[in-house]
């Protein structure tokens, strides 16, 4: 049996090249080696207010983007979290074994809560729902970025506590895959990771940005005061542009050095923009084809739900039995 992978993306903000190079591109490659479930985690998105019409559209957009980058619905399951009630159900059961202190300590909770006037309980429960996503499918591997590692550790703590209280029930998930994706930084600030939730028109290149917008964003990217590329002394902005190029082009370090050493920044930026535009073009083309095919995305999401529901139901059944909840019929 192949090890099972679960990972999730919130249908909020615009998916960008950092998401693609750091995660999605690798998910596409591991589909034969692992049994993959990729979740569009809309219940997580609503922990902060989302405009309903926009959210509905984002869910379909994200599903179409998963397909457009090469997630194959025959091999992998693409699911919408809210279409499988077991996620919310298991989250409640896990909530009941989770000390509040474990949740108030989470760094993401602290920073998100600080930005809100009133802090919804959902924000506090966010990592418990995430633990439910993972434990529901007994996923062994959970590929996530550094910012989510604390949540995976919490998932393990919750699983361990449940197993201790009620008997061996959950598989312990591992944080990482053997391959880790490129870490792409913001174009406007190369000291901070490129993020869907960071505002600013020149922070990230979205996967659906038109070519002229991509070029403009990359030409305006922050570099440094040196004139040309010096591999022995790379500033963070130039390093980031080279990382983006290398990740898209899949060039070796030697190729990168031979090609870019001594290149002026304006020429570097032009070549990075050309590469990004060329690599996103087929993805954007497929995306539009998918969205123009009536009913296709819905069918993929239904198929995903149908495929994973037996796994989810088996876990819920087991958890109910362990906890003494009603399983009479
Ligand atoms: N919290 C994750 C993020 O913002 C998204 C997520 C939700 C997730 N459930 C998950 C990731 C389960 C991995 C596994 O990136």
Short mmCIF file of C-alpha atoms and ligand atoms in Angstrom, two decimals:
data_model
loop_
_atom_site.label_atom_id
_atom_site.label_comp_id
_atom_site.label_asym_id
_atom_site.label_seq_id
_atom_site.Cartn_x
_atom_site.Cartn_y
_atom_site.Cartn_z
CA UNK A 1 0.00 0.00 0.00
CA UNK A 2 1.22 3.47 -0.89
CA UNK A 3 1.64 5.88 2.01
CA UNK A 4 -1.18 8.41 2.16
CA UNK A 5 -0.58 12.16 1.79
CA UNK A 6 -2.98 14.90 2.80
CA UNK A 7 -2.47 18.59 2.23
CA UNK A 8 -4.80 21.54 2.00
CA UNK A 9 -5.04 25.01 0.55
CA UNK A 10 -7.46 27.70 1.64
CA UNK A 11 -9.69 29.12 -1.10
CA UNK A 12 -8.81 32.69 -0.19
CA UNK A 13 -6.38 35.06 -1.87
CA UNK A 14 -4.73 34.29 -5.20
CA UNK A 15 -2.56 31.22 -5.69
CA UNK A 16 0.92 32.45 -6.63
CA UNK A 17 4.26 31.19 -7.92
CA UNK A 18 5.46 30.63 -4.34
CA UNK A 19 2.57 28.19 -3.78
CA UNK A 20 3.31 26.55 -7.11
CA UNK A 21 7.08 26.19 -6.79
CA UNK A 22 7.00 25.44 -3.06
CA UNK A 23 4.15 22.93 -3.04
CA UNK A 24 1.91 22.22 -6.03
CA UNK A 25 4.71 21.41 -8.47
CA UNK A 26 5.93 18.71 -6.08
CA UNK A 27 2.46 17.38 -5.37
CA UNK A 28 2.15 16.75 -9.10
CA UNK A 29 5.36 14.71 -9.05
CA UNK A 30 4.50 12.49 -6.06
CA UNK A 31 1.16 11.29 -7.35
CA UNK A 32 2.44 7.84 -8.33
CA UNK A 33 4.43 7.24 -5.20
CA UNK A 34 1.75 8.29 -2.70
CA UNK A 35 -2.00 8.06 -2.39
CA UNK A 36 -2.74 11.77 -2.43
CA UNK A 37 -5.71 13.69 -1.08
CA UNK A 38 -5.66 17.43 -1.74
CA UNK A 39 -8.20 19.49 0.13
CA UNK A 40 -9.72 22.84 -0.66
CA UNK A 41 -10.22 23.84 2.95
CA UNK A 42 -13.16 26.22 2.83
CA UNK A 43 -14.06 25.66 6.49
CA UNK A 44 -10.63 27.05 7.35
CA UNK A 45 -11.17 30.05 5.09
CA UNK A 46 -14.29 31.13 7.00
CA UNK A 47 -12.33 31.52 10.24
CA UNK A 48 -12.08 35.08 8.95
CA UNK A 49 -15.02 36.66 7.12
CA UNK A 50 -15.30 35.76 3.43
CA UNK A 51 -17.72 37.27 0.98
CA UNK A 52 -20.00 34.30 0.11
CA UNK A 53 -20.13 34.83 -3.66
CA UNK A 54 -16.39 35.32 -3.79
CA UNK A 55 -15.72 32.24 -1.68
CA UNK A 56 -17.89 30.06 -3.91
CA UNK A 57 -15.96 31.27 -6.94
CA UNK A 58 -12.58 30.79 -5.24
CA UNK A 59 -13.37 27.16 -4.48
CA UNK A 60 -13.98 26.40 -8.15
CA UNK A 61 -11.01 28.52 -9.20
CA UNK A 62 -8.71 26.60 -6.87
CA UNK A 63 -10.03 23.22 -8.02
CA UNK A 64 -9.46 24.25 -11.65
CA UNK A 65 -5.94 25.45 -10.80
CA UNK A 66 -5.12 22.14 -9.10
CA UNK A 67 -6.16 20.41 -12.32
CA UNK A 68 -4.39 22.93 -14.55
CA UNK A 69 -1.01 22.46 -12.84
CA UNK A 70 -1.27 18.71 -13.32
CA UNK A 71 -3.01 17.13 -10.35
CA UNK A 72 -4.61 14.12 -11.95
CA UNK A 73 -8.07 13.32 -10.60
CA UNK A 74 -7.72 9.69 -11.69
CA UNK A 75 -4.75 9.17 -9.37
CA UNK A 76 -5.34 11.79 -6.67
CA UNK A 77 -8.46 12.91 -4.86
CA UNK A 78 -9.33 16.60 -4.95
CA UNK A 79 -11.90 17.38 -2.29
CA UNK A 80 -13.76 20.34 -0.83
CA UNK A 81 -13.61 20.12 2.94
CA UNK A 82 -17.18 21.29 3.57
CA UNK A 83 -18.59 18.63 1.23
CA UNK A 84 -17.44 15.91 3.63
CA UNK A 85 -19.17 16.43 6.99
CA UNK A 86 -16.73 14.12 8.77
CA UNK A 87 -14.08 16.90 8.86
CA UNK A 88 -16.22 19.08 11.11
CA UNK A 89 -17.46 16.06 13.05
CA UNK A 90 -13.99 14.77 13.89
CA UNK A 91 -12.86 18.30 14.69
CA UNK A 92 -15.41 18.41 17.50
CA UNK A 93 -14.28 15.10 18.92
CA UNK A 94 -10.66 16.28 18.84
CA UNK A 95 -11.61 19.63 20.38
CA UNK A 96 -12.74 17.70 23.42
CA UNK A 97 -9.27 16.24 24.01
CA UNK A 98 -7.36 19.46 23.29
CA UNK A 99 -6.33 21.75 26.14
CA UNK A 100 -7.09 25.41 25.36
CA UNK A 101 -3.53 26.29 26.37
CA UNK A 102 -2.16 24.31 23.42
CA UNK A 103 -4.22 26.51 21.09
CA UNK A 104 -3.60 29.94 22.58
CA UNK A 105 0.12 29.21 22.25
CA UNK A 106 0.03 28.77 18.45
CA UNK A 107 1.99 31.54 16.74
CA UNK A 108 -0.40 31.77 13.77
CA UNK A 109 -3.33 32.16 16.16
CA UNK A 110 -1.52 34.90 18.06
CA UNK A 111 -0.70 36.91 14.95
CA UNK A 112 -4.13 36.45 13.34
CA UNK A 113 -5.94 37.25 16.60
CA UNK A 114 -3.88 40.40 17.04
CA UNK A 115 -5.14 41.62 13.67
CA UNK A 116 -8.86 41.16 14.54
CA UNK A 117 -11.14 43.39 16.52
CA UNK A 118 -13.20 40.44 17.76
CA UNK A 119 -11.52 37.06 17.70
CA UNK A 120 -13.85 34.33 16.47
CA UNK A 121 -13.65 30.98 18.21
CA UNK A 122 -12.96 29.45 14.79
CA UNK A 123 -9.57 31.14 14.77
CA UNK A 124 -8.66 29.35 17.98
CA UNK A 125 -10.05 26.03 16.71
CA UNK A 126 -8.33 26.37 13.33
CA UNK A 127 -5.50 23.93 14.13
CA UNK A 128 -7.91 21.37 15.59
CA UNK A 129 -9.83 21.37 12.30
CA UNK A 130 -6.51 20.95 10.53
CA UNK A 131 -5.67 18.00 12.78
CA UNK A 132 -9.07 16.54 11.85
CA UNK A 133 -8.29 16.91 8.12
CA UNK A 134 -5.13 14.90 8.56
CA UNK A 135 -6.23 12.30 11.11
CA UNK A 136 -9.53 11.64 9.34
CA UNK A 137 -7.59 10.00 6.51
CA UNK A 138 -4.84 8.56 8.73
CA UNK A 139 -2.38 10.43 6.49
CA UNK A 140 1.23 9.42 7.10
CA UNK A 141 2.75 12.38 5.27
CA UNK A 142 1.65 16.01 5.31
CA UNK A 143 3.65 18.29 3.02
CA UNK A 144 3.44 21.86 4.32
CA UNK A 145 5.55 24.99 4.46
CA UNK A 146 7.53 26.02 7.56
CA UNK A 147 4.70 28.24 8.73
CA UNK A 148 2.48 25.16 9.23
CA UNK A 149 5.00 22.93 11.01
CA UNK A 150 3.76 23.99 14.43
CA UNK A 151 0.26 22.90 13.44
CA UNK A 152 1.50 19.46 12.39
CA UNK A 153 3.29 19.09 15.71
CA UNK A 154 0.04 19.99 17.44
CA UNK A 155 -1.74 17.38 15.31
CA UNK A 156 0.70 14.77 16.61
CA UNK A 157 0.14 15.94 20.19
CA UNK A 158 -3.63 15.70 19.78
CA UNK A 159 -3.36 12.25 18.17
CA UNK A 160 -1.08 11.06 20.95
CA UNK A 161 -3.36 12.36 23.66
CA UNK A 162 -6.37 10.72 22.04
CA UNK A 163 -4.52 7.43 21.66
CA UNK A 164 -3.43 7.64 25.29
CA UNK A 165 -6.96 8.33 26.57
CA UNK A 166 -8.95 6.00 24.33
CA UNK A 167 -6.49 3.46 22.95
CA UNK A 168 -4.46 3.26 19.75
CA UNK A 169 -6.58 4.97 17.08
CA UNK A 170 -4.61 7.45 15.00
CA UNK A 171 -1.55 7.11 12.79
CA UNK A 172 1.15 9.68 13.64
CA UNK A 173 1.63 11.98 10.65
CA UNK A 174 5.10 13.04 9.50
CA UNK A 175 5.67 16.68 8.76
CA UNK A 176 7.59 16.50 5.56
CA UNK A 177 8.18 14.81 2.30
CA UNK A 178 11.72 13.82 1.43
CA UNK A 179 11.69 16.46 -1.29
CA UNK A 180 11.10 20.04 -0.23
CA UNK A 181 10.07 22.71 -2.65
CA UNK A 182 11.71 26.02 -3.37
CA UNK A 183 11.12 28.75 -0.82
CA UNK A 184 10.04 31.85 -2.71
CA UNK A 185 10.16 35.24 -1.04
CA UNK A 186 8.04 38.34 -1.66
CA UNK A 187 9.12 40.41 -4.67
CA UNK A 188 8.61 43.62 -2.71
CA UNK A 189 10.33 42.30 0.40
CA UNK A 190 12.73 39.38 -0.14
CA UNK A 191 13.13 38.91 3.63
CA UNK A 192 9.56 37.52 3.99
CA UNK A 193 8.03 34.47 2.34
CA UNK A 194 5.66 35.14 -0.56
CA UNK A 195 2.19 34.92 0.95
CA UNK A 196 -1.39 34.90 -0.33
CA UNK A 197 -2.48 37.12 2.52
CA UNK A 198 0.21 39.80 2.24
CA UNK A 199 -1.25 42.93 0.61
CA UNK A 200 0.56 45.00 -1.99
CA UNK A 201 0.28 44.96 -5.77
CA UNK A 202 3.92 43.93 -6.32
CA UNK A 203 4.31 41.30 -3.62
CA UNK A 204 3.44 38.11 -5.50
CA UNK A 205 2.99 36.85 -9.04
CA UNK A 206 -0.39 35.12 -9.15
CA UNK A 207 -0.70 32.01 -11.31
CA UNK A 208 -3.47 33.72 -13.25
CA UNK A 209 -1.74 37.08 -13.76
CA UNK A 210 -1.64 38.15 -17.42
CA UNK A 211 1.83 38.35 -19.02
CA UNK A 212 2.12 42.14 -18.90
CA UNK A 213 1.29 42.16 -15.18
CA UNK A 214 3.85 39.40 -14.51
CA UNK A 215 6.51 41.35 -16.36
CA UNK A 216 5.71 44.58 -14.55
CA UNK A 217 5.84 42.92 -11.12
CA UNK A 218 9.16 41.23 -11.79
CA UNK A 219 10.75 44.36 -13.31
CA UNK A 220 9.81 46.20 -10.10
CA UNK A 221 11.15 43.52 -7.76
CA UNK A 222 13.42 44.72 -4.96
CA UNK A 223 17.13 44.03 -5.60
CA UNK A 224 20.13 45.89 -4.19
CA UNK A 225 22.55 48.63 -5.16
CA UNK A 226 25.10 46.42 -6.93
CA UNK A 227 25.09 46.57 -10.74
CA UNK A 228 25.24 42.91 -11.71
CA UNK A 229 24.89 39.30 -10.50
CA UNK A 230 27.75 38.18 -8.26
CA UNK A 231 27.24 34.61 -7.01
CA UNK A 232 29.80 35.13 -4.24
CA UNK A 233 27.77 37.96 -2.75
CA UNK A 234 24.07 37.63 -3.56
CA UNK A 235 21.59 39.98 -1.95
CA UNK A 236 18.24 38.44 -0.94
CA UNK A 237 16.27 40.05 -3.78
CA UNK A 238 18.60 38.84 -6.52
CA UNK A 239 18.87 35.43 -4.89
CA UNK A 240 15.07 35.20 -4.92
CA UNK A 241 14.86 36.06 -8.63
CA UNK A 242 17.48 33.42 -9.40
CA UNK A 243 15.61 30.88 -7.27
CA UNK A 244 12.42 31.59 -9.20
CA UNK A 245 14.18 31.16 -12.52
CA UNK A 246 15.96 27.99 -11.45
CA UNK A 247 12.82 26.39 -10.04
CA UNK A 248 10.86 27.02 -13.23
CA UNK A 249 13.70 26.20 -15.65
CA UNK A 250 14.96 23.22 -13.59
CA UNK A 251 18.55 24.23 -14.32
CA UNK A 252 21.55 22.96 -12.35
CA UNK A 253 23.59 25.30 -10.14
CA UNK A 254 26.39 25.13 -12.73
CA UNK A 255 24.07 26.19 -15.53
CA UNK A 256 22.79 29.06 -13.41
CA UNK A 257 26.29 30.33 -12.64
CA UNK A 258 27.50 30.02 -16.20
CA UNK A 259 24.50 31.88 -17.56
CA UNK A 260 23.88 34.62 -15.00
CA UNK A 261 27.32 35.56 -13.63
CA UNK A 262 27.93 39.26 -14.28
CA UNK A 263 24.49 39.84 -15.79
CA UNK A 264 22.99 43.26 -15.15
CA UNK A 265 19.88 43.25 -12.98
CA UNK A 266 17.64 44.70 -15.68
CA UNK A 267 18.57 41.85 -18.03
CA UNK A 268 18.21 39.30 -15.22
CA UNK A 269 14.71 40.55 -14.52
CA UNK A 270 13.78 40.42 -18.17
CA UNK A 271 14.91 36.81 -18.42
CA UNK A 272 13.12 35.83 -15.20
CA UNK A 273 9.93 37.44 -16.50
CA UNK A 274 10.25 35.61 -19.84
CA UNK A 275 10.73 32.28 -18.04
CA UNK A 276 7.81 32.79 -15.64
CA UNK A 277 5.49 33.91 -18.45
CA UNK A 278 6.49 30.95 -20.65
CA UNK A 279 5.96 28.43 -17.83
CA UNK A 280 2.62 29.85 -16.69
CA UNK A 281 1.19 30.10 -20.19
CA UNK A 282 0.24 26.42 -20.59
CA UNK A 283 -1.14 26.35 -17.03
CA UNK A 284 -3.33 29.39 -17.73
CA UNK A 285 -4.48 27.90 -21.02
CA UNK A 286 -5.52 24.64 -19.34
CA UNK A 287 -7.16 26.59 -16.53
CA UNK A 288 -9.41 28.46 -18.96
CA UNK A 289 -10.24 25.27 -20.85
CA UNK A 290 -11.24 23.58 -17.60
CA UNK A 291 -13.39 26.46 -16.45
CA UNK A 292 -15.11 26.58 -19.84
CA UNK A 293 -16.09 22.93 -19.67
CA UNK A 294 -19.49 22.95 -17.98
CA UNK A 295 -19.78 20.62 -15.01
CA UNK A 296 -16.22 19.28 -15.16
CA UNK A 297 -14.94 20.78 -11.91
CA UNK A 298 -18.09 19.70 -10.09
CA UNK A 299 -17.66 16.18 -11.38
CA UNK A 300 -14.04 16.05 -10.19
CA UNK A 301 -15.01 17.30 -6.73
CA UNK A 302 -17.87 14.82 -6.49
CA UNK A 303 -15.60 11.97 -7.55
CA UNK A 304 -13.03 13.05 -4.95
CA UNK A 305 -15.65 13.11 -2.21
CA UNK A 306 -16.97 9.70 -3.23
CA UNK A 307 -13.51 8.20 -3.19
CA UNK A 308 -12.49 9.47 0.26
CA UNK A 309 -15.81 9.18 2.09
CA UNK A 310 -15.39 5.48 2.96
CA UNK A 311 -12.00 6.28 4.57
CA UNK A 312 -13.52 9.17 6.51
CA UNK A 313 -16.51 7.13 7.63
CA UNK A 314 -14.29 4.31 8.87
CA UNK A 315 -12.31 6.75 11.03
CA UNK A 316 -15.45 8.36 12.44
CA UNK A 317 -16.86 4.93 13.25
CA UNK A 318 -13.65 3.92 15.02
CA UNK A 319 -13.45 7.19 16.98
CA UNK A 320 -17.09 6.84 18.05
CA UNK A 321 -16.47 3.30 19.23
CA UNK A 322 -13.35 4.31 21.13
CA UNK A 323 -15.11 7.23 22.82
CA UNK A 324 -18.34 5.36 23.56
CA UNK A 325 -20.46 7.54 21.30
CA UNK A 326 -23.54 5.99 19.79
CA UNK A 327 -22.91 3.48 17.01
CA UNK A 328 -26.12 1.45 17.40
CA UNK A 329 -27.17 1.85 13.77
N1 LIG B 1 -3.48 25.62 7.36
C1 LIG B 1 -2.98 25.26 6.06
C2 LIG B 1 -2.41 26.51 5.40
O1 LIG B 1 -2.91 27.60 5.60
C3 LIG B 1 -4.07 24.68 5.20
C4 LIG B 1 -4.53 23.35 5.71
C5 LIG B 1 -5.74 23.07 6.26
C6 LIG B 1 -3.79 22.15 5.71
N2 LIG B 1 -5.81 21.76 6.60
C7 LIG B 1 -4.64 21.16 6.28
C8 LIG B 1 -2.50 21.80 5.31
C9 LIG B 1 -4.20 19.85 6.45
C10 LIG B 1 -2.08 20.48 5.47
C11 LIG B 1 -2.93 19.53 6.06
O2 LIG B 1 -1.48 26.39 4.64
#
